[in-house]
Coordinates of C-alpha atoms and ligand atoms in Angstrom, one line a residue:
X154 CA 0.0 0.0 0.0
X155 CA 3.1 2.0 0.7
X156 CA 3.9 2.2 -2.8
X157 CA 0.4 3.4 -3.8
X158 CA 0.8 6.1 -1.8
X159 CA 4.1 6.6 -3.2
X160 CA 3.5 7.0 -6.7
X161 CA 0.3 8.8 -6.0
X162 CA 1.5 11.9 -4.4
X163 CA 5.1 11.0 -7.0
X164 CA 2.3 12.1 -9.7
X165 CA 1.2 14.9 -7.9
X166 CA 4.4 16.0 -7.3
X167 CA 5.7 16.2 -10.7
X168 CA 2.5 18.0 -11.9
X169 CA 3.5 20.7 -9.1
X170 CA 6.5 21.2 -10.3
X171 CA 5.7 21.5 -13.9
X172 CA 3.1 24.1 -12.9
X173 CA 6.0 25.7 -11.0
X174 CA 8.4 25.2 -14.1
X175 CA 5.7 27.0 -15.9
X176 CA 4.9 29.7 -13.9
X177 CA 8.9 30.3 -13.6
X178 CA 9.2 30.2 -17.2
X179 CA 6.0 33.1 -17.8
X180 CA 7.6 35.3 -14.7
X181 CA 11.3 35.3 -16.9
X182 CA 9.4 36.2 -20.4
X183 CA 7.8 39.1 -18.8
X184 CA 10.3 40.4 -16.9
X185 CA 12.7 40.1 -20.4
X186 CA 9.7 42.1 -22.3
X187 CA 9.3 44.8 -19.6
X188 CA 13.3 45.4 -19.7
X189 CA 13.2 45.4 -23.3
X190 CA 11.0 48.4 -23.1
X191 CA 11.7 50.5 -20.4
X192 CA 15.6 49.4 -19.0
X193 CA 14.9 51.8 -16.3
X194 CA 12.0 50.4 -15.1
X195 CA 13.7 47.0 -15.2
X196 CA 16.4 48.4 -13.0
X197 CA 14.2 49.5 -10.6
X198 CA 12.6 46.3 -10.4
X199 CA 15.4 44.4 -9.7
X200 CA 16.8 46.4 -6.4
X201 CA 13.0 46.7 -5.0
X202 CA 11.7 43.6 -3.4
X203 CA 9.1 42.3 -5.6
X204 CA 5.2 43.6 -4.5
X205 CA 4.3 39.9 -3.4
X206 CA 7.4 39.4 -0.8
X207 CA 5.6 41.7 1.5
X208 CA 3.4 40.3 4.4
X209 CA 1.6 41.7 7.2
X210 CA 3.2 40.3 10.8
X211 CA 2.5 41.5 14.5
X212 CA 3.6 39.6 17.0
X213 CA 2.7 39.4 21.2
X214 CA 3.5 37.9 24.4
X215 CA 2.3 36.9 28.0
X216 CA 3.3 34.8 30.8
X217 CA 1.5 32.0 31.6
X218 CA 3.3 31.1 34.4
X219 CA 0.8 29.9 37.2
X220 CA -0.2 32.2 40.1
X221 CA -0.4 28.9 42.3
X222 CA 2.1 26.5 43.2
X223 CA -0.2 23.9 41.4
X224 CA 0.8 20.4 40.3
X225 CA 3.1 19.8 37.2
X226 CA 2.7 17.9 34.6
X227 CA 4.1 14.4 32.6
X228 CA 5.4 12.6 34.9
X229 CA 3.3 10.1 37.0
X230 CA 6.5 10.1 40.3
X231 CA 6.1 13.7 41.0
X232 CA 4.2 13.3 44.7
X233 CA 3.8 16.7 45.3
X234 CA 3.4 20.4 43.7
X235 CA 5.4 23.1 42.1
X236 CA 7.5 24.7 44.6
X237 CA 9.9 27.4 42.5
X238 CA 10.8 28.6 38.9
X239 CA 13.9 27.9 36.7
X240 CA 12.1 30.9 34.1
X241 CA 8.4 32.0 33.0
X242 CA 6.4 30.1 31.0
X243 CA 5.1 31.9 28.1
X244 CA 1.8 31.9 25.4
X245 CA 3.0 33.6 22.0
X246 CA 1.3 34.5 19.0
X247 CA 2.0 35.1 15.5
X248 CA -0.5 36.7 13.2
X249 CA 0.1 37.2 9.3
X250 CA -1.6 38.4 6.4
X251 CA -0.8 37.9 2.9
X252 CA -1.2 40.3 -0.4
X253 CA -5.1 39.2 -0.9
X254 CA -5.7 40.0 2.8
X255 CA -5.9 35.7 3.9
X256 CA -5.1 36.3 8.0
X257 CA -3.5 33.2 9.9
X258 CA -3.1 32.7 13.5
X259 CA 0.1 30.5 15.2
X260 CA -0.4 30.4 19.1
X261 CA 2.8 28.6 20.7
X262 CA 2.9 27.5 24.2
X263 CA 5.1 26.2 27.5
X264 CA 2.5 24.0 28.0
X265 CA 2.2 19.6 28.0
X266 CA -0.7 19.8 26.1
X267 CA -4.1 20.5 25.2
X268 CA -7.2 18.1 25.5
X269 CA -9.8 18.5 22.6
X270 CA -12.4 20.0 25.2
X271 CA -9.8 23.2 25.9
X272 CA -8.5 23.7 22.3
X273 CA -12.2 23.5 21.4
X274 CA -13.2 26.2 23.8
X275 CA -9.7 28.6 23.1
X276 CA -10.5 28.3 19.7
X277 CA -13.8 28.9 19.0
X278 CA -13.1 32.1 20.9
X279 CA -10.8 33.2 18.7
X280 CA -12.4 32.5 15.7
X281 CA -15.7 34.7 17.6
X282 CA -13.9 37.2 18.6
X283 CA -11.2 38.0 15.7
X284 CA -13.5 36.4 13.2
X285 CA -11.0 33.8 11.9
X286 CA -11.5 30.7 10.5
X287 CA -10.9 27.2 12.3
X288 CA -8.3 26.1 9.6
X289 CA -6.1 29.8 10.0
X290 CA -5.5 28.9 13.2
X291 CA -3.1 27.0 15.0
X292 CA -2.8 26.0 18.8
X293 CA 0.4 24.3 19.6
X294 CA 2.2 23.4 22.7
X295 CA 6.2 22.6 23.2
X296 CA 5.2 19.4 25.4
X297 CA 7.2 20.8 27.9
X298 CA 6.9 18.4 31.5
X299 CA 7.2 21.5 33.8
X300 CA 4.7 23.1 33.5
X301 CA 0.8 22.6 34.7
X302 CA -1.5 20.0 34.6
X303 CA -4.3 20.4 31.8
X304 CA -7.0 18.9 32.9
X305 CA -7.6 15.9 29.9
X306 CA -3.9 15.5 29.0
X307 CA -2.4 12.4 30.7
X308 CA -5.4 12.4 32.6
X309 CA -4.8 9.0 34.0
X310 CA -0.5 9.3 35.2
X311 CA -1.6 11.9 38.6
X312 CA -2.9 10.8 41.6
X313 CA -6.3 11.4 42.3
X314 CA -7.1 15.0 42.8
X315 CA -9.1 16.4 46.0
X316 CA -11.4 19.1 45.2
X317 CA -9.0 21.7 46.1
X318 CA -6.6 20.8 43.8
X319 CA -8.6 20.3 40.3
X320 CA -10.4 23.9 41.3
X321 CA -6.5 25.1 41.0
X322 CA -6.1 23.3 37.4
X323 CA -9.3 24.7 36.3
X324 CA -8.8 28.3 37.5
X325 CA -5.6 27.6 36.0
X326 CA -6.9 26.8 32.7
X327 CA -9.0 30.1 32.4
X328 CA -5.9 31.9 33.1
X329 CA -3.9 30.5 30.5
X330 CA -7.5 30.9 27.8
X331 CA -7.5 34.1 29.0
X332 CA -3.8 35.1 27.9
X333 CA -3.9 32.8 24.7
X334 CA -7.3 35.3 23.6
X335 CA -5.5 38.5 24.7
X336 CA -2.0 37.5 22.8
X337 CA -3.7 37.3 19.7
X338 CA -5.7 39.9 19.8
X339 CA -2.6 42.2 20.9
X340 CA -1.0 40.2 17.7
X341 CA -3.9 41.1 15.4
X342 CA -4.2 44.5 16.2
X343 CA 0.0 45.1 15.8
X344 CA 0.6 43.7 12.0
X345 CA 2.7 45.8 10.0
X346 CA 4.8 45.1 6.5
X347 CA 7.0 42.6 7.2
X348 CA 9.2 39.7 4.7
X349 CA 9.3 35.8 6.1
X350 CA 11.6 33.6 5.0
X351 CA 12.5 29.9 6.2
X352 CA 15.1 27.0 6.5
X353 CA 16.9 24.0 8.2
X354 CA 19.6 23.9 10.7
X355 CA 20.6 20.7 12.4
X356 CA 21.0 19.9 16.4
X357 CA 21.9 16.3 17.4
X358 CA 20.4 16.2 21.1
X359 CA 17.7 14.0 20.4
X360 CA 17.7 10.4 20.7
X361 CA 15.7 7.5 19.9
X362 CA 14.3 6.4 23.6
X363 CA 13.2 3.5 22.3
X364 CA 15.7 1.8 21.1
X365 CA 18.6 3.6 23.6
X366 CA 18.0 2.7 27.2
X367 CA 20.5 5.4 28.7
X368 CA 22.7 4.2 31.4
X369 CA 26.1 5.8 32.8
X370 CA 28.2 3.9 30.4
X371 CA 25.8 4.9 27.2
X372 CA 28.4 8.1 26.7
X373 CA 30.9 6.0 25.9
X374 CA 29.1 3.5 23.4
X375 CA 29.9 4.5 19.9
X376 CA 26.3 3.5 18.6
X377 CA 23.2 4.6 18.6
X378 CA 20.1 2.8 17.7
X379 CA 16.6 3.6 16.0
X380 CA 15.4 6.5 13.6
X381 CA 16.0 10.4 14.7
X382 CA 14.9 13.4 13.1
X383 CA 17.4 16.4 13.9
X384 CA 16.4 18.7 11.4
X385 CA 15.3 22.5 12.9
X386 CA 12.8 23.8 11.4
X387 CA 13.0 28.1 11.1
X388 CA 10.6 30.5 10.1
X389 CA 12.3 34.7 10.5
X390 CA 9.8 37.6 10.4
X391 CA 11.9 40.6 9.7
X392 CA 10.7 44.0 9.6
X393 CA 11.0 46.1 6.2
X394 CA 14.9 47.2 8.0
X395 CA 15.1 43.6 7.9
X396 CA 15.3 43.2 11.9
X397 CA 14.2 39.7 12.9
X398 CA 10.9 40.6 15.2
X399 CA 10.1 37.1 15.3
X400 CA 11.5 33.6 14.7
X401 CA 9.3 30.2 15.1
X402 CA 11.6 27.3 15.4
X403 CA 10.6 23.6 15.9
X404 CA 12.6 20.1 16.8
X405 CA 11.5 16.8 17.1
X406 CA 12.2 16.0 21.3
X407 CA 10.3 15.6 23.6
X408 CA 10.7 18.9 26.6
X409 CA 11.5 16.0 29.2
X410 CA 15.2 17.1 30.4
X411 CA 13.7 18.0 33.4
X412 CA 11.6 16.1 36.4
X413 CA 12.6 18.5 39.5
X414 CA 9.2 20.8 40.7
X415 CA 10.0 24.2 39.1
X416 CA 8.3 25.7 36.3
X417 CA 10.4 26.2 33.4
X418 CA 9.9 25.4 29.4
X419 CA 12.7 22.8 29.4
X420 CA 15.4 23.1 26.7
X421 CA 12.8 24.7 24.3
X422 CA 12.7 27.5 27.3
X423 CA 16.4 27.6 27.5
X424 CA 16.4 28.3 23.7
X425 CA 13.5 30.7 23.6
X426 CA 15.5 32.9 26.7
X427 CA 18.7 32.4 24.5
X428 CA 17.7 33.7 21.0
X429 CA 15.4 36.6 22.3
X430 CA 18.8 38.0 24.3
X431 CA 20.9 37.2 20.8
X432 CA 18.5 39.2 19.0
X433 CA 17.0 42.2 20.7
X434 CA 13.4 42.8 20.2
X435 CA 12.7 39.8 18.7
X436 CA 10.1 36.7 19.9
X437 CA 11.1 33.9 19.7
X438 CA 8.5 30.9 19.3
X439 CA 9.1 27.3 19.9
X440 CA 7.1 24.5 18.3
X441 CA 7.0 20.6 18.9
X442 CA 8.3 18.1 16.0
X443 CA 7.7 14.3 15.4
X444 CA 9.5 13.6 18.6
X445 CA 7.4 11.3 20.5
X446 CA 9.6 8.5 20.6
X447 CA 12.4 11.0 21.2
X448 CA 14.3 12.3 24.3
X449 CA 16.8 14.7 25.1
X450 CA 19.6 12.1 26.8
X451 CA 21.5 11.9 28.9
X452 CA 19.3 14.4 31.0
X453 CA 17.8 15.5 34.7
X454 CA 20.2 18.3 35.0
X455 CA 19.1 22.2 34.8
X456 CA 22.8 22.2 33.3
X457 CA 22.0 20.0 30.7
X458 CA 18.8 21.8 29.9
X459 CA 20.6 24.7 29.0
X460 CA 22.9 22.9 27.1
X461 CA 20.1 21.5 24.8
X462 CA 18.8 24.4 24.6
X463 CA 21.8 26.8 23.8
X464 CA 22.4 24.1 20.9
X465 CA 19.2 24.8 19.5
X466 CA 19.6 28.2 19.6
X467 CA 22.8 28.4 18.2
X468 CA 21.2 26.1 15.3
X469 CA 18.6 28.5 14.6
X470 CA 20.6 31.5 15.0
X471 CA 23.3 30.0 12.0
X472 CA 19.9 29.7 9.5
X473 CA 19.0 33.3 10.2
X474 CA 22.5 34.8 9.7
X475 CA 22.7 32.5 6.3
X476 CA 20.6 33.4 3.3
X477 CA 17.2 32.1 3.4
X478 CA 14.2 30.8 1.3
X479 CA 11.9 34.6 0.6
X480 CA 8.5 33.3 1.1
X481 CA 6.1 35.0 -1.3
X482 CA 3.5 36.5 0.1
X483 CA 0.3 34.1 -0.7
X484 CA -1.4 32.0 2.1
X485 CA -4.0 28.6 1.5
X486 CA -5.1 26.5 4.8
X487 CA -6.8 23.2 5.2
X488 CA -7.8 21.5 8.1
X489 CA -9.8 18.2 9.2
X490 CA -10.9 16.4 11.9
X491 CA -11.1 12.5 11.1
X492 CA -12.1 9.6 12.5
X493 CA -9.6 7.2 13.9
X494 CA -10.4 4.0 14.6
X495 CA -9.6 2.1 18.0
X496 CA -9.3 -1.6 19.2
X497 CA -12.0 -2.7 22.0
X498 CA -10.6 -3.1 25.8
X499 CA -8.3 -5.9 26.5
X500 CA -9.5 -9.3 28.0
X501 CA -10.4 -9.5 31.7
X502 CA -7.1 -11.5 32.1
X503 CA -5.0 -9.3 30.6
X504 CA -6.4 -6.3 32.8
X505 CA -5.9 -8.3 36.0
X506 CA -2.6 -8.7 35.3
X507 CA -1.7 -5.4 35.2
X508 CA -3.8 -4.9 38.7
X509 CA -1.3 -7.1 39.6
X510 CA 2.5 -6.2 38.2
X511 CA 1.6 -2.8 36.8
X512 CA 2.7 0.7 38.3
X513 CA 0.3 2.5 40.7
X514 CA -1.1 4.7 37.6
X515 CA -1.9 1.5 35.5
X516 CA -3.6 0.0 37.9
X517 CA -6.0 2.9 38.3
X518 CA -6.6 2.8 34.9
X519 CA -7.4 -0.9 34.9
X520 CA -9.5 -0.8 37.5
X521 CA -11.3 1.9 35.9
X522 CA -12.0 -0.5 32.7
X523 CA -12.5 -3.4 34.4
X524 CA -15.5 -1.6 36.6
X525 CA -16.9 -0.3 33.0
X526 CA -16.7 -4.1 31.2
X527 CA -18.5 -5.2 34.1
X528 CA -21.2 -2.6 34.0
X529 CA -21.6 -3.8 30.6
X530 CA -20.8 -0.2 29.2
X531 CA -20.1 0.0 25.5
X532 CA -16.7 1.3 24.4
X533 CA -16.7 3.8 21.8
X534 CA -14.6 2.2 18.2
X535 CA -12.8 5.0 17.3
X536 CA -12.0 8.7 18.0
X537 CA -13.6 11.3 15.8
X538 CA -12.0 14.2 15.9
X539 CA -8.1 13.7 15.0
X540 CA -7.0 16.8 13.5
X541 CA -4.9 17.0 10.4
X542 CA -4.3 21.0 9.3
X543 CA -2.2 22.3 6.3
X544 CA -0.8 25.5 6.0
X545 CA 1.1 27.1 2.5
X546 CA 3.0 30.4 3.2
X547 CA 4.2 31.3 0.1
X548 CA 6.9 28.3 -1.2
X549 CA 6.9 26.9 2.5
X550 CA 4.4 23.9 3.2
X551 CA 3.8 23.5 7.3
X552 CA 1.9 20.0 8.1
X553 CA 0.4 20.5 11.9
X554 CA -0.8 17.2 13.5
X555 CA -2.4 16.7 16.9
X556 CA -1.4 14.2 19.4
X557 CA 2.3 12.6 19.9
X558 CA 3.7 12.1 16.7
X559 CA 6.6 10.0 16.5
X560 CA 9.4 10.4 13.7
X561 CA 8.7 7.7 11.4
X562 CA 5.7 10.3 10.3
X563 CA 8.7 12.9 9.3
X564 CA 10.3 10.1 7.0
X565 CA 6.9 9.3 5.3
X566 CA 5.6 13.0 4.6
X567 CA 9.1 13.6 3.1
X568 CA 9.4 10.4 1.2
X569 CA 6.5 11.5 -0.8
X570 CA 6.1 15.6 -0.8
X571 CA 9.5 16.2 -0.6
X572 CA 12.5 17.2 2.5
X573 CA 11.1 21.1 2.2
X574 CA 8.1 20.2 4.9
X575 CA 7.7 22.3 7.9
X576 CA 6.3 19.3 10.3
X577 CA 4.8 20.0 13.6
X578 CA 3.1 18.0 16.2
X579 CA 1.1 18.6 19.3
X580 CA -1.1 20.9 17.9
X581 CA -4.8 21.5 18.3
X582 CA -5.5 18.9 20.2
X583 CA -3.4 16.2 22.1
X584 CA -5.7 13.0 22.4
X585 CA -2.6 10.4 22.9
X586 CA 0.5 9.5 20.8
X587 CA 0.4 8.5 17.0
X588 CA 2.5 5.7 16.4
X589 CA 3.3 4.8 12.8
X590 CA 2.3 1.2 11.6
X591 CA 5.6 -0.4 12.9
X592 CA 5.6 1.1 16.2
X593 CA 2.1 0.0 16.4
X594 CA 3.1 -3.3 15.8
X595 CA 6.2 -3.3 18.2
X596 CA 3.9 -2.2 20.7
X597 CA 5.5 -1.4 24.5
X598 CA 4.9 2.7 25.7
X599 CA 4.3 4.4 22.2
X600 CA 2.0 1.6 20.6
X601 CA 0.2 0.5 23.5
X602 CA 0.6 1.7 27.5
X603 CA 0.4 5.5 26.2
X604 CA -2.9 4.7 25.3
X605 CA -3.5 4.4 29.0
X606 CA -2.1 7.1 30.0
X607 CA -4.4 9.2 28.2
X608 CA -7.4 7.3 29.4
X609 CA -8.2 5.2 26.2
X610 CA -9.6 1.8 26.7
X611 CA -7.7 0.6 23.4
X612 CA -5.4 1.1 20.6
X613 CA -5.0 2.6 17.5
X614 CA -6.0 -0.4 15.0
X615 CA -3.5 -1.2 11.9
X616 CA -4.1 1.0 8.7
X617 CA -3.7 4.5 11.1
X618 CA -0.2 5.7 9.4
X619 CA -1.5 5.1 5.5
X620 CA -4.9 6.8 6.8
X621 CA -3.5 10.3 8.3
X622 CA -0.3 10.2 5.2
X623 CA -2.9 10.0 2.6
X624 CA -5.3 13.0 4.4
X625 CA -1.6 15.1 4.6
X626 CA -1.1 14.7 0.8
X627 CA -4.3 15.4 0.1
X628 CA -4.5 18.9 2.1
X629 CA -1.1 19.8 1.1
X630 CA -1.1 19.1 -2.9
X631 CA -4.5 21.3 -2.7
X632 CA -3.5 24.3 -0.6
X633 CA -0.2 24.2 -2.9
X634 CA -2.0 24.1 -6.2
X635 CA -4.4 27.2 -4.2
X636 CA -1.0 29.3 -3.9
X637 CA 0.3 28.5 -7.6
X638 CA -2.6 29.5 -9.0
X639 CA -2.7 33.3 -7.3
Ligands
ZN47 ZN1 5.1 12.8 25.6

């Protein structure tokens, strides 16, 4: 099936760059004619930027640190709450506008997560109050593990809350709504002419967790096992000076260098801090790869944290400071919400045996199950609402997938619409992790005990990886074709 999909989007693919070819070709003739007839003029044309590099940008900021010492997020030993800060935690928002007036929203967070039932409610918000569409807007989150529990992500890893406690994570929740809806409108309300422009850097931090059990003698092992992805992903903003006022960045790693209770955004918050005193002015915005089967190793040291994350930023920082792809100044969005479909509970035996051997958080969730297959309760065969969302600024093509996405989905997408992808995870809603078909196959955390975590009586059934490729292609080669034809 593979190969279907292969020479599928392998037709689409040449088509798109015939119609490029073409387009390239009409662009030359004209400007040739024009210089024939007025050399001046031609001149002129060549030292100006052309009309369609410029964009509208305006860019905002807030903290979203919490005003309570509430309880953290990700990891399932932490046994009490936050008790300091390393640095803020931050909500940022990017708002452009291309040359036909098409307005897009990126909203990037220090935050693990958000459920469906939050990104639901922050969204439709902003798409009320700055009339926007659903599909222009992104809500993405660096996956960072010290920050705040959201309510529906990871759900079932924390011990039982008293009332006391969820009232913090909800009033917490409100907070972080409230500073999401008030970024963007600050965002909105501040674009001015601006030029983007994009690229790749490379930082070698992340590690296949997987397959690389990390031990004291693992530094001196000259292999490591198991796919990576350590391409960085840039996106500059620059003013009409050509001052970077913003730079959106992403890497495929999980935010999990730390486990101690202070807030801090992890290396991504490192790198953030890093690049915004580099570059005065500037906002710098940190988005989540295909990193879920990824970590930052070895780690569990603020020092190494800043390592990480002064790697990343020196990565980013070589793209800007080297010439970069001019986006031209045309948007196109898609974005769906499909129906994914999932396995029924497992067998009475196989839940009592993890009420036996499992870890204090599986057994709560078995328990949980077990109480529901007695009860006779049906279990739902799939979820409905995966999202899938394509964006096309200009040349650059950004995929944005919810849940965990783990790098075997970064090797697909390229495989068949090319290396020049912008791929980000965690986005708009994160349900659980997204293995690919071998992971799901291999099973262990990332095909099956994740599932858990997130509260889900099952897993992901075979076919999910050539279900959500085949929904990217379809998005991308349209809002492409959308951006040719302007
Ligand atoms: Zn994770």
């Amino acid at each position: 099936m593979k190969n279907t999909v292969r020479i599928y989007s392998n037709n689409l693919l040449h088509l798109y760059l015939m119609k490029r070819l073409f387009f390239i070709r009409l662009l030359l003739c004209q400007f040739f004619l024009l210089s024939l007839v007025h050399p001046v003029l031609a001149q002129e044309l060549q030292k100006t930027p052309e009309v369609n590099e410029w964009w509208k940008a305006g860019v905002a900021r807030a903290v979203i640190t919490p005003q309570e010492y509430i309880w953290m997020a990700g990891y399932a030993a932490r046994d009490k709450p936050a008790e300091g800060k390393l640095h803020d935690l931050w909500a940022k928002a990017l708002a452009l506008e291309d040359a036909h007036g098409n307005r897009v929203l990126l909203i990037t967070t220090d935050v693990i997560g958000f459920g469906r039932d939050l990104s639901v409610s922050i969204c439709d918000r902003l798409v009320r109050e700055y009339h926007m569409e659903r599909r222009n807007i992104i809500l993405s989150s660096s996956h960072t593990h010290s920050g705040p529990v959201i309510n529906s992500n990871l759900e079932k890893i924390y011990p039982p809350f008293n009332d006391n406690q969820r009232k913090q994570i909800e009033n917490n929740q409100s907070f972080i709504e409230d500073q999401i809806i008030t970024v963007a409108g600050r965002a909105i309300s501040s674009l001015a002419p601006a030029r983007i422009s994009s690229g790749v850097g490379i930082a070698r931090f992340a590690v296949n967790r997987r397959e690389n059990p990390w031990d004291d003698e693992s530094l001196y092992s000259p292999e490591l096992n198991g796919p990576s992805d350590h391409v960085v992903q840039v996106l500059k903003v620059a003013d009409p000076s050509d001052k970077p006022i913003a730079v959106v960045f992403g890497y495929s790693c999980h935010a999990t260098t730390l486990d101690i209770n202070k807030w801090s955004g992890d290396y991504p918050g490192f790198t953030q801090i890093e690049l915004e005193k580099t570059y005065p002015g500037l906002t710098s915005m940190f988005f989540a790869g295909f990193g879920a089967d990824q970590n930052p190793l070895p780690r569990r040291e603020v020092s190494l944290a800043k390592q990480y994350g002064r790697e990343l930023a020196i990565a980013v920082e070589r793209v800007m400071e080297e010439p970069m792809k001019t986006l031209s100044s045309a948007i196109q969005t898609n974005y769906k919400e499909m129906e994914l479909a999932l396995s029924q509970p497992p067998t009475i035996e196989k839940l009592e045996s993890v009420l036996e051997e499992g870890a204090d958080w599986q057994k709560r969730w078995a328990e949980t199950i077990k109480e529901k297959l007695a009860s006779g309760e049906a279990f739902p065969d799939s979820y409905p609402y995966y999202p899938v969302q394509s964006w096309q600024l200009g040349e650059q093509t950004l995929v944005v997938l919810g849940g965990e996405v783990v790098v075997d989905y970064a090797f697909a997408l390229r495989d068949t619409l090319g290396n020049d992808l912008m791929l980000m995870g965690y986005a708009n809603d994160v349900m659980t992790y997204i293995p690919s078909e071998r992971i799901l196959k291999e099973g262990a955390y990332e095909g099956e005990t994740s599932m858990w975590v997130y509260g889900h009586h099952g897993t992901w059934v075979p076919g999910i990886e050539e279900k959500i490729v085949h929904e990217v292609i379809r998005q991308v080669t349209q809002v492409r074709d959308k951006v040719l034809k302007h």
